[in-house]
mmCIF file of C-alpha atoms in Angstrom:
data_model
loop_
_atom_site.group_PDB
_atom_site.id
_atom_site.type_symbol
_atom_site.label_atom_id
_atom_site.label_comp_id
_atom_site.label_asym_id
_atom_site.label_seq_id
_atom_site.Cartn_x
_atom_site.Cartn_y
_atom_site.Cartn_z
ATOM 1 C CA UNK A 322 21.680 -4.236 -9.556
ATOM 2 C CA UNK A 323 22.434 -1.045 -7.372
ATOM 3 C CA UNK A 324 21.564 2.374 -9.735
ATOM 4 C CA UNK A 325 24.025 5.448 -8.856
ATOM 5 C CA UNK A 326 22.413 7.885 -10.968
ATOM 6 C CA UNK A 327 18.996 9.755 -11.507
ATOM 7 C CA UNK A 328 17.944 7.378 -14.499
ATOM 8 C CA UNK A 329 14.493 6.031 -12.848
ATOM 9 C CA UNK A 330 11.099 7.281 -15.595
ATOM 10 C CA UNK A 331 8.622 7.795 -12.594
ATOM 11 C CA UNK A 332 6.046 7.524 -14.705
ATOM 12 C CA UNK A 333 6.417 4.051 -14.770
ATOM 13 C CA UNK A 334 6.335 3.797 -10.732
ATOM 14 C CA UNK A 335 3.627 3.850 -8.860
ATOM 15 C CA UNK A 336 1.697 4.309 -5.407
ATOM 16 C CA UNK A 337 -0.536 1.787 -4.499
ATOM 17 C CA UNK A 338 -3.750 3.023 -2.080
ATOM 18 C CA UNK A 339 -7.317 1.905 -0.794
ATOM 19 C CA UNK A 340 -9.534 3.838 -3.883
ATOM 20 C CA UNK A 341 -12.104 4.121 -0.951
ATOM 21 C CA UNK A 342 -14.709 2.620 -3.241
ATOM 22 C CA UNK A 343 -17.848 2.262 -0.948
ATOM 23 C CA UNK A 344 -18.801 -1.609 -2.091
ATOM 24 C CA UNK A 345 -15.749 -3.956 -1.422
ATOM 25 C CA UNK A 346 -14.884 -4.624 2.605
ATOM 26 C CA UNK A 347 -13.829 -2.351 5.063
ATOM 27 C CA UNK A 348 -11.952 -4.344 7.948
ATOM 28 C CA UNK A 349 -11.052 -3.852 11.573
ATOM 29 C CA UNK A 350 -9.409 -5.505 14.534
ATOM 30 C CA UNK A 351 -9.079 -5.649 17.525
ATOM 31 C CA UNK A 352 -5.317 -5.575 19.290
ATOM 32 C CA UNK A 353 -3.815 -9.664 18.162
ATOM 33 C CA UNK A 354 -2.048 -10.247 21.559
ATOM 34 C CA UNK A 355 -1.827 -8.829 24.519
ATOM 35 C CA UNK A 356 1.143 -5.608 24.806
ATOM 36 C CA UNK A 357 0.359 -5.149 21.108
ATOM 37 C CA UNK A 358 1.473 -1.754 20.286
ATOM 38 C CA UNK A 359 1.454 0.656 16.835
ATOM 39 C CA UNK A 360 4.768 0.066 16.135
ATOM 40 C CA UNK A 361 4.224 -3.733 15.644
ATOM 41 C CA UNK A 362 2.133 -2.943 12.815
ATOM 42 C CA UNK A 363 4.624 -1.405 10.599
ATOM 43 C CA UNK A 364 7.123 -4.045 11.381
ATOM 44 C CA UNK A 365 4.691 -6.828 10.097
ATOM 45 C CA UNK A 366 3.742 -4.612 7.352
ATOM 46 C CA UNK A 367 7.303 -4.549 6.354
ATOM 47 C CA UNK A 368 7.953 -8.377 6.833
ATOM 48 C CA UNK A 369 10.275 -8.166 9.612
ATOM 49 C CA UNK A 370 7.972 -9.251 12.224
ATOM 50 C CA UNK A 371 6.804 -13.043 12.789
ATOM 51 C CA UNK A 372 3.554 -13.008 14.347
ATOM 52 C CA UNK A 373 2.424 -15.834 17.175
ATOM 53 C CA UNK A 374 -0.876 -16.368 15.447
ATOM 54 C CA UNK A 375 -3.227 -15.050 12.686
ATOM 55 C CA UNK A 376 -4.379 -11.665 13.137
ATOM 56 C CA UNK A 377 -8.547 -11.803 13.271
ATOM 57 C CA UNK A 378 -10.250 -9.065 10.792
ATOM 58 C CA UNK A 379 -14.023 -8.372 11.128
ATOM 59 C CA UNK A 380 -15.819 -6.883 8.451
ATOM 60 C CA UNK A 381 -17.428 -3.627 9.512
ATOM 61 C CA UNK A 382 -17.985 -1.551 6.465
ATOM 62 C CA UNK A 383 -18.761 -2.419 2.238
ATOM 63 C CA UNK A 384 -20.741 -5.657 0.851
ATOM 64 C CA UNK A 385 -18.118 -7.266 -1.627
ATOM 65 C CA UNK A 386 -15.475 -9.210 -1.323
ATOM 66 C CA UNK A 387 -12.617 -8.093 -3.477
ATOM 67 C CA UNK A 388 -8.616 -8.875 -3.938
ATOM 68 C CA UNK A 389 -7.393 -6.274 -1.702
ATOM 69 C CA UNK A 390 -9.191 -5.648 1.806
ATOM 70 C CA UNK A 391 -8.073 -2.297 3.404
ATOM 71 C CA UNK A 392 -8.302 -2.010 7.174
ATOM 72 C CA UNK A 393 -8.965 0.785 9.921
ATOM 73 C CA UNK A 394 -4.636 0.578 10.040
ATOM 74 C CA UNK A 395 -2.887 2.195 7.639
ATOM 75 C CA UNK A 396 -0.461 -0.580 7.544
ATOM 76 C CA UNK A 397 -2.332 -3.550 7.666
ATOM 77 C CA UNK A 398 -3.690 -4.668 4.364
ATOM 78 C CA UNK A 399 -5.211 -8.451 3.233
ATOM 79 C CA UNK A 400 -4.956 -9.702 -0.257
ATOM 80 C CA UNK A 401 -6.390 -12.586 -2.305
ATOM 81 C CA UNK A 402 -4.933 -16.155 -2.593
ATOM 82 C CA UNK A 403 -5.725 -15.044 -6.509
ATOM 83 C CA UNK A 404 -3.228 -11.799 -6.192
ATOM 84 C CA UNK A 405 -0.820 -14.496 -3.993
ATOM 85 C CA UNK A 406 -1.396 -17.148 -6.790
ATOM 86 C CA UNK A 407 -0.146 -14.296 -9.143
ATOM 87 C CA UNK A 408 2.373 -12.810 -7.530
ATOM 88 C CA UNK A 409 4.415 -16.188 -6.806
ATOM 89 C CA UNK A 410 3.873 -17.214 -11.100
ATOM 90 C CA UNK A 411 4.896 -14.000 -11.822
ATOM 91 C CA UNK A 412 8.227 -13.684 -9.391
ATOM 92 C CA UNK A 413 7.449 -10.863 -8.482
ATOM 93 C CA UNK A 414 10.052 -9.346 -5.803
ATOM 94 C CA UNK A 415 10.101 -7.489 -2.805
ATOM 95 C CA UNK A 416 6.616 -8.637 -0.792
ATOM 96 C CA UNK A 417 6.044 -11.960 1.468
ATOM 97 C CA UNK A 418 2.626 -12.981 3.161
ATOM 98 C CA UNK A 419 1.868 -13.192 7.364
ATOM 99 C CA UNK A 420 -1.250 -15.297 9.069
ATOM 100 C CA UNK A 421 -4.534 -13.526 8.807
ATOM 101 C CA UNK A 422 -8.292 -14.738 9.495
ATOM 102 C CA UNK A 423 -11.196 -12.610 8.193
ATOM 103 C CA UNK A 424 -14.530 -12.860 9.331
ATOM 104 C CA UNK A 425 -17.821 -11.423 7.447
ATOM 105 C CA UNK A 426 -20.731 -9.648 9.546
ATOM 106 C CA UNK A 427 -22.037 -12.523 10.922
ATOM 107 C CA UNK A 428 -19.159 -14.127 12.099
ATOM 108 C CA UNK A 429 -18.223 -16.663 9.068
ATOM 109 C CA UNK A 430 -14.946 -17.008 8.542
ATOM 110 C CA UNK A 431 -14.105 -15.678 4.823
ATOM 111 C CA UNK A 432 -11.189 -18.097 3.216
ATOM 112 C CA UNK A 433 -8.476 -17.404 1.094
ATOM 113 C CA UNK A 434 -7.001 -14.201 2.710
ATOM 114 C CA UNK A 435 -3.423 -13.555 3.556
ATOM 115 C CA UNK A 436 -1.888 -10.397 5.080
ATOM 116 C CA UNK A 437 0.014 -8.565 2.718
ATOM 117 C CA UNK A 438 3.306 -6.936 3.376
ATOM 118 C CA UNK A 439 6.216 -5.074 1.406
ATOM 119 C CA UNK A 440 9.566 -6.406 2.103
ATOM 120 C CA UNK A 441 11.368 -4.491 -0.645
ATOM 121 C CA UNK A 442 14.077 -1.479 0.266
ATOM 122 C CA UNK A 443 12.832 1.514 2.110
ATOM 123 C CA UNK A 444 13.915 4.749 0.116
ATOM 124 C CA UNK A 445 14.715 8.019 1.627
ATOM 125 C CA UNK A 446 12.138 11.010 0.603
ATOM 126 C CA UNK A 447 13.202 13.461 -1.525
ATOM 127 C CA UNK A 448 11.137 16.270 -1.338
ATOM 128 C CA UNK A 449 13.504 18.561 -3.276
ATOM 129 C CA UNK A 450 12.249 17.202 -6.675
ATOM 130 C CA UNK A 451 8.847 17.836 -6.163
ATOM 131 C CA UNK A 452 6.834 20.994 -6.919
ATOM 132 C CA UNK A 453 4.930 22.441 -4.272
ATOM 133 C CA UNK A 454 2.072 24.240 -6.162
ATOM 134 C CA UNK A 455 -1.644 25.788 -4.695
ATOM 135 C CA UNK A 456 -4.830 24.152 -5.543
ATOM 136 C CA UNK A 457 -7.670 25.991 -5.258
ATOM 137 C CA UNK A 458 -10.227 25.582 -2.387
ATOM 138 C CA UNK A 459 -12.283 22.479 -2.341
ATOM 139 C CA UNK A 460 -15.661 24.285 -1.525
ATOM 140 C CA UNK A 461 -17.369 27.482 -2.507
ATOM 141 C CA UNK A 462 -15.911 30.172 0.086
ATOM 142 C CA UNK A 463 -13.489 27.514 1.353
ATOM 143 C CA UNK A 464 -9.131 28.015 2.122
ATOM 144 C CA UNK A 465 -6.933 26.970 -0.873
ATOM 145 C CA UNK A 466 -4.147 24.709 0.177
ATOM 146 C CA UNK A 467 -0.760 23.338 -0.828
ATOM 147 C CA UNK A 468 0.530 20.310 -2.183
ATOM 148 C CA UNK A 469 3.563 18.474 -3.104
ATOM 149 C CA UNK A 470 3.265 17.147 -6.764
ATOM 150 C CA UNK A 471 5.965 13.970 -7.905
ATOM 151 C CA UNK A 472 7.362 11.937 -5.008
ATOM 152 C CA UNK A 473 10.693 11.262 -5.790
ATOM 153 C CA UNK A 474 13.785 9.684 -3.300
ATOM 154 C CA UNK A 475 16.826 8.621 -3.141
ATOM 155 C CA UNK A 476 18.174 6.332 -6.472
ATOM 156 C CA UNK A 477 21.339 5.760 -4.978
ATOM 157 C CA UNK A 478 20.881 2.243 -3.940
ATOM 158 C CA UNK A 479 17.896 1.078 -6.022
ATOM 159 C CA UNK A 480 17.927 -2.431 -6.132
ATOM 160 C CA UNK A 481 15.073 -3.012 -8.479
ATOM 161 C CA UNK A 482 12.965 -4.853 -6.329
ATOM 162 C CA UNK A 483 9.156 -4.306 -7.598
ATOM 163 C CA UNK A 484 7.842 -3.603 -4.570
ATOM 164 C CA UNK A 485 9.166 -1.046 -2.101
ATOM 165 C CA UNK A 486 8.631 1.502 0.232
ATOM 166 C CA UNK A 487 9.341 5.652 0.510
ATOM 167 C CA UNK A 488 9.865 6.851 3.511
ATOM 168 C CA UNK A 489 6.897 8.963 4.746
ATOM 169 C CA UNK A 490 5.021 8.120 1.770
ATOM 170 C CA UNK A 491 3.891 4.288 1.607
ATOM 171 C CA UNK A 492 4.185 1.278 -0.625
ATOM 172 C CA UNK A 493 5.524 1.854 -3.904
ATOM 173 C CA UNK A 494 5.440 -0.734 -7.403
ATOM 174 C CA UNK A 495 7.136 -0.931 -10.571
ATOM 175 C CA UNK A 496 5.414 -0.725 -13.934
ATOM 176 C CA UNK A 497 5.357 -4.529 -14.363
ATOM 177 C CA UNK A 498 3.174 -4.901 -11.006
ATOM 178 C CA UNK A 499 0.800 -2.655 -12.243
ATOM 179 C CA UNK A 500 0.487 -4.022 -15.723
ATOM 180 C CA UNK A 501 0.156 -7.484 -14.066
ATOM 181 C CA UNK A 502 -2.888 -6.515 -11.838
ATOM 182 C CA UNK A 503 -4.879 -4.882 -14.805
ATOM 183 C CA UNK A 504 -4.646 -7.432 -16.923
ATOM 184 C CA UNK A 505 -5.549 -9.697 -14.302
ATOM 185 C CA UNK A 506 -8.151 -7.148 -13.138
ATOM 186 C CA UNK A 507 -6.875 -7.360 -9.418
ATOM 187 C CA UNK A 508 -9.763 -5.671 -7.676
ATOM 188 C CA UNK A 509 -9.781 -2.452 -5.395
ATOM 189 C CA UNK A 510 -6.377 -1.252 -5.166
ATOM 190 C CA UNK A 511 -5.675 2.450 -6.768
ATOM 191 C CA UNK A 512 -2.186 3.175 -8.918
ATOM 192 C CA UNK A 513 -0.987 6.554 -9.098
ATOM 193 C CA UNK A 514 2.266 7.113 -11.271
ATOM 194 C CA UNK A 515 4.771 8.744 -8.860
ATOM 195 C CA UNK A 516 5.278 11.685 -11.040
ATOM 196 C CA UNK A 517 1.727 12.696 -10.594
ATOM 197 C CA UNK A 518 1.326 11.801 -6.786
ATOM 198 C CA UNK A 519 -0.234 14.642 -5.255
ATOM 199 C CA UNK A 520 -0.266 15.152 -1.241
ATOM 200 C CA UNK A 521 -0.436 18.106 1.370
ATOM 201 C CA UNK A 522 3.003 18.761 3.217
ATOM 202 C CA UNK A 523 1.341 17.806 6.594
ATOM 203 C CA UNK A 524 -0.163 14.656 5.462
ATOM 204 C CA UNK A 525 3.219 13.036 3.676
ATOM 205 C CA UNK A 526 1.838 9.656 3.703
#
């Protein structure tokens, strides 16, 4: 169903980030293919790209394996066959799976990874709802800055899917993914309620 008014309670959406918790695994890559480029990236990460092959991951960071793995890209991300395994019993809408391989330290190959991407709508930004306020400066002597506080964007053609993307700003989940992952206990992956999402004007996503 398509929404055509402002009737969304964005305290029951959500960001979903890397809580940069220093135990679970850090990933990188190197480039899949040859002529890979950036741009490739956020296709696959938005399920619009079929890859030739599994994308290889190396563990270069943390000591734990846990349900999400976040990587050196801001758009690549692997998940669990658990959170897979829930996400499928659940129907839950708007993500789909590509070909990954992850490999620990020593070069084993880790099962039971996918790569995780969000196939729901894109939303446009909509900065005009949000309140830019100062925060004060991080260290003793240190500059003040600005943020943006409650990312909003355009309802107009919400089509409830509970997973989705705003424009500038990342992934974004409905209130019955995030219930679903803490009472599963899905591992390392931070919620922040959109009305409360906090971020400098130069650093949007």
């Amino acid at each position: 169903m398509t929404s055509t008014s402002n009737s969304l309670d964005y305290s029951k959406l959500y960001t979903i980030r890397e809580p940069w918790a220093t135990r679970p695994f850090r990933l990188t890559y190197d480039d899949p293919w040859p002529n890979w480029t950036a741009e490739q990236s956020v296709r696959i990460a938005h399920g619009v790209e079929t890859i030739p092959c599994p994308i290889q991951f190396r563990v270069y960071q943390g000591g734990q394996a846990t349900d999400f793995l976040w990587t050196q890209s801001v758009w690549l991300t692997c998940v669990s066959q658990r959170t897979v395994d829930l996400l499928l019993k659940e129907k839950i809408s708007g993500w789909s799976t590509y070909l990954v391989e992850v490999f620990d330290r020593k070069g084993d190959f880790l099962p039971g990874y996918h790569g995780f991407a969000v196939t729901g709508p894109t939303y446009d930004l909509d900065r005009s709802r949000s309140t830019l306020i100062d925060k004060p400066a991080p260290v003793p002597g240190g500059k003040g800055y600005q943020v943006y506080r409650g990312l909003y964007f355009d309802e107009s053609h919400w089509d409830g899917s509970d997973m989705f993307w705003i424009d500038r700003a990342g992934e974004a989940v409905t209130e019955r993914v995030y219930q679903l992952f803490k009472r599963h206990k899905i591992s390392n992956v931070k919620f922040t309620p959109l009305n409360e999402d906090e971020r400098r004007p130069e650093y949007p996503r």
